[in-house]
Every structure is written in structure tokens, then in C-alpha cells.
mmCIF file of C-alpha atoms in Angstrom:
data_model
loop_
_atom_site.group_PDB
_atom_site.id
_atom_site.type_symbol
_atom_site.label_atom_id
_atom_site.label_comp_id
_atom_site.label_asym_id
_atom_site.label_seq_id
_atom_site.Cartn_x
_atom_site.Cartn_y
_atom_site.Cartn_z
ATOM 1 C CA UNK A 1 10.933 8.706 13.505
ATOM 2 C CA UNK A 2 11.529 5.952 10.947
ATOM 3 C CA UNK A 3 9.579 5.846 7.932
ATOM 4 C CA UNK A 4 5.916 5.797 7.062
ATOM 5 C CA UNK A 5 4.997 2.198 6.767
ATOM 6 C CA UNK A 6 2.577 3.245 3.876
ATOM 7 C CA UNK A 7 1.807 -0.088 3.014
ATOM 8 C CA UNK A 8 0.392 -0.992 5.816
ATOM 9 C CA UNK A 9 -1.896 2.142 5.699
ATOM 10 C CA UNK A 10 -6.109 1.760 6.153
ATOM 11 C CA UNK A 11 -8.248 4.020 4.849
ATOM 12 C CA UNK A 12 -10.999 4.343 7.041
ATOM 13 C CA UNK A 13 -13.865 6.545 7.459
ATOM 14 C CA UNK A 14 -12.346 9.234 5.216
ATOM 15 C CA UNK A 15 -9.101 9.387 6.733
ATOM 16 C CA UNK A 16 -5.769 7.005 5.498
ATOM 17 C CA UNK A 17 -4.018 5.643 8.641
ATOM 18 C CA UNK A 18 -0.875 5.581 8.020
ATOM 19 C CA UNK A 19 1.248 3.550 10.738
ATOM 20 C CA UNK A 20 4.977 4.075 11.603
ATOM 21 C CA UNK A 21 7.952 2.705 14.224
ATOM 22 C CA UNK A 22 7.557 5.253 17.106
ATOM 23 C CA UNK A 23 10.614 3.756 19.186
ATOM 24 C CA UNK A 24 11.785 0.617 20.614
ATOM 25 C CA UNK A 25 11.722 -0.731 24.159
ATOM 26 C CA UNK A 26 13.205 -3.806 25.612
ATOM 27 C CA UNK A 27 13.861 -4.587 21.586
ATOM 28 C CA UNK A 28 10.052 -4.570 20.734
ATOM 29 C CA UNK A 29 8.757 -1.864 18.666
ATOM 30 C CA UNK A 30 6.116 0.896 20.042
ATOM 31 C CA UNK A 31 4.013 1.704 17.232
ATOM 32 C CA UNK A 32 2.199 5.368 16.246
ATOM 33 C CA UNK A 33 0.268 6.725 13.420
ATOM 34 C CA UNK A 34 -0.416 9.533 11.098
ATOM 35 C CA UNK A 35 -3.571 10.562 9.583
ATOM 36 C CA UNK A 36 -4.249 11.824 6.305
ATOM 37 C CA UNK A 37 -8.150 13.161 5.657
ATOM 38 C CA UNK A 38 -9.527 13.468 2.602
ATOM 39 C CA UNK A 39 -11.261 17.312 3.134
ATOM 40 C CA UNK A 40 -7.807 18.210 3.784
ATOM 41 C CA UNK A 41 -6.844 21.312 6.387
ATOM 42 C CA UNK A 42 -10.492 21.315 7.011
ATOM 43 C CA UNK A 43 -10.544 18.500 9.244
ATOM 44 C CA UNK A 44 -8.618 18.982 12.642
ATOM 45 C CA UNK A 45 -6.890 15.507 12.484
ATOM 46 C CA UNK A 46 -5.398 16.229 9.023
ATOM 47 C CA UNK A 47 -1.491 15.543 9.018
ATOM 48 C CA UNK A 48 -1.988 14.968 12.583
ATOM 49 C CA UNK A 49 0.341 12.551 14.484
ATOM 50 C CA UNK A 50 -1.185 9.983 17.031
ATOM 51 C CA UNK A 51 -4.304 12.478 18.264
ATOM 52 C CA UNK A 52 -5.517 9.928 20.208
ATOM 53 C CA UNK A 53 -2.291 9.638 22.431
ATOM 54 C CA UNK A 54 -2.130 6.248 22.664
ATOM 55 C CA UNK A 55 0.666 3.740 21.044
ATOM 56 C CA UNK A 56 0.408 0.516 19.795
ATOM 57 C CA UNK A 57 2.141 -3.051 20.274
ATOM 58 C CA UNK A 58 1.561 -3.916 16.377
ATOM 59 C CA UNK A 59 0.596 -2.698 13.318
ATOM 60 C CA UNK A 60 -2.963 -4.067 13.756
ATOM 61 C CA UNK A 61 -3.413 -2.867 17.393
ATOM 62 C CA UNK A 62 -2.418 0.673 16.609
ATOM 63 C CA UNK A 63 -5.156 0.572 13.135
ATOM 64 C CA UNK A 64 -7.661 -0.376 15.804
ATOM 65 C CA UNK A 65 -6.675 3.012 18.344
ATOM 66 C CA UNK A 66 -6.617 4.764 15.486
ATOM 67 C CA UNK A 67 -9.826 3.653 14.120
ATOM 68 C CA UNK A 68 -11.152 4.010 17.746
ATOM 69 C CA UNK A 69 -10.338 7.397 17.921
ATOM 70 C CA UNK A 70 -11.945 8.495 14.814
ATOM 71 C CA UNK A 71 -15.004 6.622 15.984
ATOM 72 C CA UNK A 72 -15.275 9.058 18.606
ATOM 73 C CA UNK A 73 -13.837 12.013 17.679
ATOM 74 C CA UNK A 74 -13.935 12.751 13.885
ATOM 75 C CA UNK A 75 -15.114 15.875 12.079
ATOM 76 C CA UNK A 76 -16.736 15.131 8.836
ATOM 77 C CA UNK A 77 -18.292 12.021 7.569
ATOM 78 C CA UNK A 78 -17.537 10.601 4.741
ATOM 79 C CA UNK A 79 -19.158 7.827 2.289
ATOM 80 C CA UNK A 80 -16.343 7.398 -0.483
ATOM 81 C CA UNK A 81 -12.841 6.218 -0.518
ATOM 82 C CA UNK A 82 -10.685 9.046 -2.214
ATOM 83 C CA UNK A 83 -7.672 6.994 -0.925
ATOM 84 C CA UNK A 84 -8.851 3.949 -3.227
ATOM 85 C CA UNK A 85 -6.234 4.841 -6.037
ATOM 86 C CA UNK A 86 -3.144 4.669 -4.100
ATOM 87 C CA UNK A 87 0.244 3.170 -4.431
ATOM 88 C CA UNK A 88 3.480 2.524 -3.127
ATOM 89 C CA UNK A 89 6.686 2.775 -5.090
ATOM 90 C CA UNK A 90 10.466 3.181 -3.712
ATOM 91 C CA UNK A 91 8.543 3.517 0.122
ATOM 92 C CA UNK A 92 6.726 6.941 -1.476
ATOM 93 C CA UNK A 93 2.978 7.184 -1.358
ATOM 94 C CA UNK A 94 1.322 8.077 -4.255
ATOM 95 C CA UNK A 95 -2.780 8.994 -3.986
ATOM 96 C CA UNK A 96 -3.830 9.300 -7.761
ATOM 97 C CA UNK A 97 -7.262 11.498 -7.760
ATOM 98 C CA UNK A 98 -9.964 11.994 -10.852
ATOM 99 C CA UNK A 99 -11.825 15.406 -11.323
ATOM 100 C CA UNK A 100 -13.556 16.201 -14.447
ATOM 101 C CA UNK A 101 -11.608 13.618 -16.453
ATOM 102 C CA UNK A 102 -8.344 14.860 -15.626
ATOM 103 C CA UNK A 103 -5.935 13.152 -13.119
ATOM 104 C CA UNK A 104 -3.841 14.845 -10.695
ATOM 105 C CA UNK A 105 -1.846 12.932 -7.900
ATOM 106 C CA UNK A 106 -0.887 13.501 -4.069
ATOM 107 C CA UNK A 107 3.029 12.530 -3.352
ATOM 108 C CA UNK A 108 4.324 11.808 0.353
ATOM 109 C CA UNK A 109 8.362 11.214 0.826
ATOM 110 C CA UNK A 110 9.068 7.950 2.940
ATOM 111 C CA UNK A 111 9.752 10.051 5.840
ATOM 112 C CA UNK A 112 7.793 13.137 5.588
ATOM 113 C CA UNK A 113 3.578 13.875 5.405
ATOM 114 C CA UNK A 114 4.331 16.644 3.253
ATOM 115 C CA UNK A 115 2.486 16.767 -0.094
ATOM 116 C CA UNK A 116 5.761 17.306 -2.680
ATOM 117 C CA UNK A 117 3.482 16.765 -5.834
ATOM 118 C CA UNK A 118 3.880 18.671 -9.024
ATOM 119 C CA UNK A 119 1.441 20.975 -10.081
ATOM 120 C CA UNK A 120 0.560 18.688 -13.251
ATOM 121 C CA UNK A 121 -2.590 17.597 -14.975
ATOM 122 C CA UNK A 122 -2.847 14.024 -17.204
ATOM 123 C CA UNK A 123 -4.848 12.141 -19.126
ATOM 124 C CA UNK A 124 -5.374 8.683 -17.854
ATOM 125 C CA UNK A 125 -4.159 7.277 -14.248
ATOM 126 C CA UNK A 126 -1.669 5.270 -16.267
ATOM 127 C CA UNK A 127 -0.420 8.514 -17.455
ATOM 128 C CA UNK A 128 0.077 9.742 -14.187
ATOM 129 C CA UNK A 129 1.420 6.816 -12.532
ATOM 130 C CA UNK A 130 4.357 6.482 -15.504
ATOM 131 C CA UNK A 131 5.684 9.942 -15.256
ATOM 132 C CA UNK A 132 5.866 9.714 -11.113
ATOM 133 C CA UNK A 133 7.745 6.875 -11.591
ATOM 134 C CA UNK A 134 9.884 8.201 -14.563
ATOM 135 C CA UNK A 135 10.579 10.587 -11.712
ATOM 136 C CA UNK A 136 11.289 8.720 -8.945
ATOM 137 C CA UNK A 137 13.458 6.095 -10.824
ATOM 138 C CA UNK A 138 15.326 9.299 -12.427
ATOM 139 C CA UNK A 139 16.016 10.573 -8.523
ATOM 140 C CA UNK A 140 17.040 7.366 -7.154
ATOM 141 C CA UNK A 141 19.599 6.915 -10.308
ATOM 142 C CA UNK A 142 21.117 10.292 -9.421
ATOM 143 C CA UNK A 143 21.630 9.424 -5.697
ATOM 144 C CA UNK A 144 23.345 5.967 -6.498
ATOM 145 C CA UNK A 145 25.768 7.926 -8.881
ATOM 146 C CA UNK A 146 27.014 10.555 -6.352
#
């Protein structure tokens, strides 16, 4: 699989669809998807890759399967956008959330949909935002030395 292509990602619906190179044929690429949903493990489709089965020809055709499918087959409804506050940096997604005044953040690897966040609580998104990057800019540093 080659990387998530999380900035083309849609949220829709309560889910972020997050789109990615399946494979190539005849050099044109296939295209799949992942979903992310914001009620977590307690939606079926939740780290789920390409439920619907079906792959695209573009990034645009495989948002609309993908939005098709949750037409039709989700398992909550939702009427917010938790994915709202969320950001690319070095290919990483970042999805910044708010509770009770105090920010916490979501962090997905280029090439994984595994949460690798720190347990860590801040003050202001800002906040947030500069010590994930003070982080990432630290690890990339370290692999260019070796």
C-alpha cells in the first residue's frame, strides 16, 4: 500500500475518507480508501479499508463510492464535524479535538491508521499543534543524520 493521501481526505457524514494508491494497472492508478469515524470502535466501518469493495479510477470517483457506501450502510448519524481541526504536516495526519477547554490530538503515520498520539493535554490548539511539530521536525532531523 502506498501512503495515505490525507490531503485529499473528506469528512463526510461523521466519518474522514481518507483515499490511498491501491495498485497500478496498465500504468494508471486503482484507487481505495480508509475510513476513520468519529464514535470510534463503536462504529463497524471504523479503521476499515474499502467496506464497500469497490475501487476507484480517481481520487474524486473513489470519495463518491465511498460516500455512496456510507449513504447506505452507516451506523450512527452524525450532525458535527469532529474532523474540522485537522492538518497535514510531513504526510502525518493530525485531528486536533476540544473537550472541556483542554486540547488533545489524534496522530496517524503516513502509512499506517494507527492512532500513535501521546497521552498529553494543552492549553490552546496552537499549543498542541507546536509541540507535534516540535516532534515531528525533531524525528525527521534524527533520520536524515543516521
Amino acid at each position: 500500500m502506498s501512503r495515505l493521501l490525507y490531503e485529499s481526505s473528506l469528512s463526510y457524514k461523521g466519518y474522514l475518507i481518507i483515499p490511498f494508491v491501491f495498485g497500478k494497472a496498465d500504468n494508471y492508478e486503482i484507487y481505495s480508501y480508509k475510513l476513520l469515524a468519529e464514535v470510534g470502535h463503536k462504529s463497524q466501518f471504523h479503521k476499515t479499508e474499502n467496506p464497500a469493495g469497490i475501487y476507484g479510477s480517481s481520487i474524486s470517483n473513489i470519495i463518491d463510492i465511498a460516500k455512496e457506501h456510507i449513504e447506505q450502510q452507516s451506523d450512527f448519524v452524525s450532525y458535527g464535524d469532529s474532523f474540522k481541526s485537522r492538518y497535514i504536516y510531513r504526510h502525518n495526519l493530525i485531528i486536533v479535538c476540544q473537550e472541556e477547554g483542554k486540547y488533545f490530538y489524534d496522530h496517524y503515520p503516513p502509512d499506517l491508521l494507527n492512532n500513535i498520539a501521546a497521552p498529553k493535554l494543552f492549553k490552546s490548539e496552537y499549543e498542541c499543534l507546536s509541540w507535534i511539530k516540535q516532534g515531528l521536525d525533531g524525528r525527521y532531523t534524527r533520520q536524515r543524520i543516521r
